[in-house]
C-alpha positions as a printed Julia matrix, in Angstrom:
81×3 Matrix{Float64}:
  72.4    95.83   87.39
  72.32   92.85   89.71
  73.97   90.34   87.29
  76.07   89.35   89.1
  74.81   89.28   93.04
  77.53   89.57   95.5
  80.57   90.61   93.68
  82.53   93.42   94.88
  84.94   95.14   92.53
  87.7    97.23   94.11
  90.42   99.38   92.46
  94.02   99.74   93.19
  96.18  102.95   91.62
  99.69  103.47   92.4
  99.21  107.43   91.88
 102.34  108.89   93.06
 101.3   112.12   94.38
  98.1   113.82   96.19
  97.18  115.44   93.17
  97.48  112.49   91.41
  95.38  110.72   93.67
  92.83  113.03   93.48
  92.56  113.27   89.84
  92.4   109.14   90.24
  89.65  108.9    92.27
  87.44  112.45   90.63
  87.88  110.55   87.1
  86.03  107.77   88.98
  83.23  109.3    90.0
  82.45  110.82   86.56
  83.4   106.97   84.3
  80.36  105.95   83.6
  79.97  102.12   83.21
  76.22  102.78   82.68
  74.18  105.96   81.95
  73.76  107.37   84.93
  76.18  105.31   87.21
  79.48  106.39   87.57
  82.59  103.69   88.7
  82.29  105.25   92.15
  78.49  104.42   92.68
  79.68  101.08   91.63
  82.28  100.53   94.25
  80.58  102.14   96.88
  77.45   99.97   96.75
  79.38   96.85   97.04
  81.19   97.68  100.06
  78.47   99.09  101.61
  79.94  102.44  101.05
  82.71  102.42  102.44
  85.98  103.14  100.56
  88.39   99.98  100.53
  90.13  101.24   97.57
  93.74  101.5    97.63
  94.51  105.06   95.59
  97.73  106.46   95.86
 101.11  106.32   97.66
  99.78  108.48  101.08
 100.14  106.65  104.29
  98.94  104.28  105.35
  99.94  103.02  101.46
 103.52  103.63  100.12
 105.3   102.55   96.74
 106.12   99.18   98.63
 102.9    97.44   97.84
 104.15   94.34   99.32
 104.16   96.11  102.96
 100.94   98.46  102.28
  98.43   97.4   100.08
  99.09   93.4    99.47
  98.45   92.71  103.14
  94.72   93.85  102.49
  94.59   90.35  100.74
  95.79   88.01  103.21
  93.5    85.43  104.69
  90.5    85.72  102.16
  88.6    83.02  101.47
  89.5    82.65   97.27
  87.3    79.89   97.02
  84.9    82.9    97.31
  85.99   85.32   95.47
């Protein structure tokens, strides 16, 4: 609702399977944080629709989240976020 200009929400799931993981991301895209506006429309309009979300265990990611999915964070600018 532009409350909040410039923040970018992502979400992380460690769904263990592909069904799983697509159960995960289908119960995103029907959540809706507003009428009208699913989780999904959210998190695709702050990255400028493209997915950064880290859903699952299916390569690239794995259950070691400290090889796969932490690494996203490195280097960002905190101060920022």
């Amino acid at each position: 609702d532009g409350t909040y200009p410039g923040m970018k929400v992502a979400m992380a799931s460690s769904a263990d399977t592909p069904f799983a993981e697509k159960v995960g991301r289908a119960a995103l895209q029907m959540l809706e944080v507003v009428p009208g506006v699913t989780v999904w429309d959210v998190l695709m309009r702050d990255w400028d629709g493209v997915d950064v979300n880290q859903i699952g265990r299916q390569p690239p990611l794995s259950s070691n989240k400290s090889m796969t999915h932490f690494p996203f964070f490195e280097g960002k600018d905190w101060d920022k976020i």
